[in-house]
Each structure stands twice: as structure tokens, then as C-alpha cells.
GROMACS .gro file of C-alpha atoms in nm:
model
  219
    1UNK     CA    1  10.467   7.762  11.258
    2UNK     CA    2  10.832   7.744  11.387
    3UNK     CA    3  11.126   7.964  11.275
    4UNK     CA    4  11.239   7.693  11.039
    5UNK     CA    5  10.912   7.723  10.915
    6UNK     CA    6  10.899   8.092  10.798
    7UNK     CA    7  11.058   8.224  10.529
    8UNK     CA    8  10.875   7.892  10.356
    9UNK     CA    9  10.520   8.033  10.506
   10UNK     CA   10  10.631   8.429  10.388
   11UNK     CA   11  10.743   8.359  10.071
   12UNK     CA   12  10.378   8.109   9.984
   13UNK     CA   13  10.196   8.405  10.088
   14UNK     CA   14  10.331   8.632   9.884
   15UNK     CA   15  10.249   8.396   9.561
   16UNK     CA   16   9.929   8.329   9.657
   17UNK     CA   17   9.882   8.706   9.590
   18UNK     CA   18  10.038   8.690   9.299
   19UNK     CA   19   9.862   8.405   9.203
   20UNK     CA   20   9.468   8.530   9.304
   21UNK     CA   21   9.626   8.901   9.150
   22UNK     CA   22   9.724   8.751   8.808
   23UNK     CA   23   9.409   8.584   8.782
   24UNK     CA   24   9.205   8.865   8.911
   25UNK     CA   25   9.386   9.074   8.616
   26UNK     CA   26   9.347   8.753   8.337
   27UNK     CA   27   9.713   8.738   8.262
   28UNK     CA   28   9.901   8.402   8.228
   29UNK     CA   29  10.219   8.273   8.359
   30UNK     CA   30  10.347   8.342   8.043
   31UNK     CA   31  10.256   8.693   8.061
   32UNK     CA   32  10.331   8.756   8.357
   33UNK     CA   33  10.696   8.649   8.281
   34UNK     CA   34  10.733   8.822   7.945
   35UNK     CA   35  10.624   9.106   8.193
   36UNK     CA   36  10.887   9.059   8.415
   37UNK     CA   37  11.114   9.062   8.081
   38UNK     CA   38  10.998   9.406   7.965
   39UNK     CA   39  11.132   9.517   8.274
   40UNK     CA   40  11.368   9.399   8.293
   41UNK     CA   41  11.458   9.089   8.422
   42UNK     CA   42  11.412   8.798   8.197
   43UNK     CA   43  11.548   8.524   8.408
   44UNK     CA   44  11.157   8.477   8.578
   45UNK     CA   45  11.056   8.283   8.351
   46UNK     CA   46  10.657   8.104   8.299
   47UNK     CA   47  10.871   7.802   8.446
   48UNK     CA   48  10.929   8.030   8.737
   49UNK     CA   49  10.635   8.117   8.786
   50UNK     CA   50  10.481   7.801   8.745
   51UNK     CA   51  10.754   7.742   9.061
   52UNK     CA   52  10.615   7.976   9.279
   53UNK     CA   53  10.216   7.964   9.210
   54UNK     CA   54  10.332   7.579   9.309
   55UNK     CA   55  10.588   7.607   9.609
   56UNK     CA   56  10.839   7.420   9.432
   57UNK     CA   57  10.980   7.790   9.442
   58UNK     CA   58  10.987   7.822   9.849
   59UNK     CA   59  11.207   8.123   9.797
   60UNK     CA   60  11.202   8.478   9.607
   61UNK     CA   61  11.481   8.796   9.596
   62UNK     CA   62  11.428   9.115   9.553
   63UNK     CA   63  11.446   9.179   9.279
   64UNK     CA   64  11.170   8.950   9.155
   65UNK     CA   65  10.940   9.021   9.427
   66UNK     CA   66  10.955   9.406   9.271
   67UNK     CA   67  10.917   9.341   8.950
   68UNK     CA   68  10.691   9.148   9.003
   69UNK     CA   69  10.434   9.419   9.219
   70UNK     CA   70  10.515   9.595   8.935
   71UNK     CA   71  10.385   9.359   8.631
   72UNK     CA   72  10.137   9.309   8.815
   73UNK     CA   73  10.022   9.598   8.903
   74UNK     CA   74  10.001   9.591   9.298
   75UNK     CA   75  10.192   9.782   9.569
   76UNK     CA   76  10.446   9.569   9.644
   77UNK     CA   77  10.377   9.629  10.014
   78UNK     CA   78  10.005   9.440   9.986
   79UNK     CA   79  10.180   9.122   9.859
   80UNK     CA   80  10.403   9.109  10.217
   81UNK     CA   81  10.088   9.203  10.456
   82UNK     CA   82   9.740   9.063  10.329
   83UNK     CA   83   9.581   9.375  10.425
   84UNK     CA   84   9.188   9.332  10.424
   85UNK     CA   85   9.213   8.918  10.400
   86UNK     CA   86   9.265   8.880  10.723
   87UNK     CA   87   9.309   9.068  11.071
   88UNK     CA   88   9.699   8.925  11.235
   89UNK     CA   89   9.989   8.836  10.970
   90UNK     CA   90  10.341   8.646  11.109
   91UNK     CA   91  10.563   8.947  11.044
   92UNK     CA   92  10.776   8.791  11.167
   93UNK     CA   93  10.915   8.476  11.288
   94UNK     CA   94  10.735   8.444  11.629
   95UNK     CA   95  10.581   8.717  11.619
   96UNK     CA   96  10.176   8.785  11.505
   97UNK     CA   97  10.071   9.098  11.494
   98UNK     CA   98   9.736   9.345  11.359
   99UNK     CA   99   9.807   9.300  10.959
  100UNK     CA  100   9.791   9.746  10.971
  101UNK     CA  101  10.020   9.735  11.270
  102UNK     CA  102  10.268   9.534  10.981
  103UNK     CA  103  10.245   9.765  10.689
  104UNK     CA  104  10.331  10.063  10.941
  105UNK     CA  105  10.568   9.918  11.047
  106UNK     CA  106  10.747   9.827  10.735
  107UNK     CA  107  10.657  10.181  10.554
  108UNK     CA  108  10.764  10.360  10.825
  109UNK     CA  109  10.499  10.481  11.015
  110UNK     CA  110  10.420  10.312  11.335
  111UNK     CA  111  10.287  10.543  11.578
  112UNK     CA  112  10.543  10.669  11.862
  113UNK     CA  113  10.470  10.873  12.175
  114UNK     CA  114  10.819  11.136  12.024
  115UNK     CA  115  10.877  11.252  11.823
  116UNK     CA  116  11.149  11.047  11.613
  117UNK     CA  117  11.534  11.192  11.647
  118UNK     CA  118  11.682  11.378  11.437
  119UNK     CA  119  11.894  11.190  11.140
  120UNK     CA  120  11.701  10.855  11.205
  121UNK     CA  121  11.612  10.610  10.978
  122UNK     CA  122  11.251  10.707  11.040
  123UNK     CA  123  11.270  11.117  11.043
  124UNK     CA  124  11.423  11.116  10.726
  125UNK     CA  125  11.071  10.943  10.595
  126UNK     CA  126  10.939  11.172  10.854
  127UNK     CA  127  11.000  11.427  10.617
  128UNK     CA  128  11.000  11.339  10.297
  129UNK     CA  129  10.654  11.247  10.361
  130UNK     CA  130  10.653  11.606  10.467
  131UNK     CA  131  10.731  11.770  10.162
  132UNK     CA  132  10.435  11.525   9.990
  133UNK     CA  133  10.197  11.717  10.199
  134UNK     CA  134  10.370  12.035  10.116
  135UNK     CA  135  10.417  11.933   9.657
  136UNK     CA  136  10.043  11.823   9.732
  137UNK     CA  137   9.920  12.169   9.906
  138UNK     CA  138  10.105  12.370   9.696
  139UNK     CA  139   9.987  12.193   9.338
  140UNK     CA  140   9.608  12.238   9.486
  141UNK     CA  141   9.664  12.597   9.582
  142UNK     CA  142   9.826  12.733   9.272
  143UNK     CA  143   9.623  12.576   9.045
  144UNK     CA  144   9.269  12.686   9.288
  145UNK     CA  145   9.459  13.080   9.229
  146UNK     CA  146   9.542  12.981   8.868
  147UNK     CA  147   9.138  12.893   8.730
  148UNK     CA  148   9.008  13.154   8.970
  149UNK     CA  149   9.176  13.408   8.747
  150UNK     CA  150   9.065  13.237   8.388
  151UNK     CA  151   8.758  13.252   8.562
  152UNK     CA  152   8.785  13.630   8.604
  153UNK     CA  153   8.942  13.718   8.311
  154UNK     CA  154   8.703  13.505   8.058
  155UNK     CA  155   8.394  13.750   8.276
  156UNK     CA  156   8.240  13.966   8.049
  157UNK     CA  157   8.068  14.224   8.366
  158UNK     CA  158   8.274  14.421   8.505
  159UNK     CA  159   8.158  14.428   8.919
  160UNK     CA  160   8.195  14.131   8.883
  161UNK     CA  161   8.524  14.076   8.701
  162UNK     CA  162   8.686  14.277   9.012
  163UNK     CA  163   8.485  14.099   9.238
  164UNK     CA  164   8.625  13.770   9.116
  165UNK     CA  165   9.026  13.987   8.992
  166UNK     CA  166   9.047  14.029   9.367
  167UNK     CA  167   8.900  13.716   9.497
  168UNK     CA  168   9.159  13.555   9.294
  169UNK     CA  169   9.437  13.793   9.430
  170UNK     CA  170   9.331  13.669   9.761
  171UNK     CA  171   9.388  13.246   9.651
  172UNK     CA  172   9.699  13.453   9.467
  173UNK     CA  173   9.833  13.484   9.747
  174UNK     CA  174   9.754  13.185   9.937
  175UNK     CA  175   9.940  13.023   9.648
  176UNK     CA  176  10.221  13.241   9.739
  177UNK     CA  177  10.282  13.131  10.071
  178UNK     CA  178  10.226  12.758   9.973
  179UNK     CA  179  10.514  12.771   9.718
  180UNK     CA  180  10.753  12.983   9.972
  181UNK     CA  181  10.717  12.743  10.204
  182UNK     CA  182  10.822  12.428  10.005
  183UNK     CA  183  11.107  12.617   9.912
  184UNK     CA  184  11.150  12.677  10.231
  185UNK     CA  185  11.146  12.332  10.390
  186UNK     CA  186  11.378  12.229  10.025
  187UNK     CA  187  11.600  12.433  10.116
  188UNK     CA  188  11.639  12.264  10.464
  189UNK     CA  189  11.689  11.923  10.300
  190UNK     CA  190  12.034  12.000  10.091
  191UNK     CA  191  12.100  12.166  10.432
  192UNK     CA  192  12.096  11.829  10.584
  193UNK     CA  193  12.276  11.668  10.274
  194UNK     CA  194  11.914  11.471  10.100
  195UNK     CA  195  11.829  11.522   9.790
  196UNK     CA  196  11.492  11.626   9.773
  197UNK     CA  197  11.163  11.487   9.527
  198UNK     CA  198  11.195  11.596   9.147
  199UNK     CA  199  10.900  11.835   9.152
  200UNK     CA  200  10.589  11.843   8.929
  201UNK     CA  201  10.683  12.060   8.587
  202UNK     CA  202  10.388  12.265   8.765
  203UNK     CA  203  10.578  12.388   9.081
  204UNK     CA  204  10.978  12.326   8.930
  205UNK     CA  205  10.948  12.721   8.936
  206UNK     CA  206  10.956  12.686   9.356
  207UNK     CA  207  11.391  12.591   9.285
  208UNK     CA  208  11.440  12.851   9.036
  209UNK     CA  209  11.656  13.190   9.226
  210UNK     CA  210  11.434  13.441   9.332
  211UNK     CA  211  11.136  13.365   9.143
  212UNK     CA  212  10.861  13.241   9.317
  213UNK     CA  213  10.522  13.251   9.093
  214UNK     CA  214  10.471  13.096   8.781
  215UNK     CA  215  10.671  13.179   8.391
  216UNK     CA  216  10.489  13.281   8.117
  217UNK     CA  217  10.581  12.916   7.997
  218UNK     CA  218  10.476  12.734   8.243
  219UNK     CA  219  10.073  12.842   8.255
   0.00000   0.00000   0.00000
């Protein structure tokens, strides 16, 4: 494929994926267009969809791309690269690579032999991924600790209740440590003028000054 053919071919690949996903979802072109209008993009009409799927429309805007992906319930990156259906893809003009490598490159997950330089775009992506891991860990440990406390409090056998409460305290210590680590990490992000993502309601207490245990209202 020549460089001047690549843009149209790239759009055609997106269009095929859109068409296949639309049909799999049992949606008409008019329904997809209405979905775009409902999402604030009324200019992408049924006629636009017909032109895209037929190949008459050889380019697509970023706004159209992301709205169409959402209207069809697709992760946008899966429209760009045929993961699972093709082993390789021409990610850039003249650059045929593994489809997974193309996805990893696009999302900033390409493996590096050394840590990304501080302040680089890749390093910021890594920070936000690490933050997501910390949130998931804190959510899991907090939910487990809360469940252990609930089970202990509803046990009628006194001896067993004592044992279960002791175990619950251990889980609560782990949850406290996870939440403390998350709070510290969010503080470091703010020190670098990065805005941490909003926390789930269950972990809102993490951002409250001098508070690392959930309030009664959050339970």
C-alpha cells in the first residue's frame, strides 16, 4: 500500500468494524445516527453512515469516531486495530506490525527496557495506571474488611465471634494501609500539578483531611 492510499484504507477498516458491530447489535443505520444525535452529534446522519459504510465517505473526524464508538458500545481503540481478527496491521503508512503491538503503542503500553523519563507523556500514563491499580486494591480490601466485620457481628457463638472479630481487625489493617498508600500517591500527583481521578463514593474518605476510615454515612 502506498502512503497516499493509507488514509482511505485506514478509514475503510474503521467503517467495516462499525458496520459489523452495528449488524451484530441489530441496529439500523437510522438508529446509529439517532444515537449520535442523542450524544450531541446530530450532524452525523443516516446518510453519513451510509456513505461511510459504502466507502463514499473516505475520512472520519475524531468527534465522529468517538461518538460512533460510544453509540455502538465499543472501546474506540478496537475500531482502529482489528485485534483478534488479524495478526498484523498497517498501523502507520508502510509500517506493518503485530495488531497487539499497535494497540499497545496507541494506548501507551508499549514495553520499555527502562522506566519512562519523569514528566514524559508515557510516564504520566504509567502514573494514572498505577493510581487505578491502587484504587482497585483499596476497593477490594475495604469491601473485604467490611464484609468480615459484618459476618463477625452477626455470629451468635461468642467464641467464634471473638475469633472473627480478630480476623476482621486484621483485614481492616490491610484496608487502612491500602487507603493510606492511595492517599499518599494522590498527594504526590497533586504535588506535580496532576489532577487525580475522582474516587469512588466508597473511598471518598481518602481525600478527607486526617481521615482514613469511612464515615458512618458511607457504610
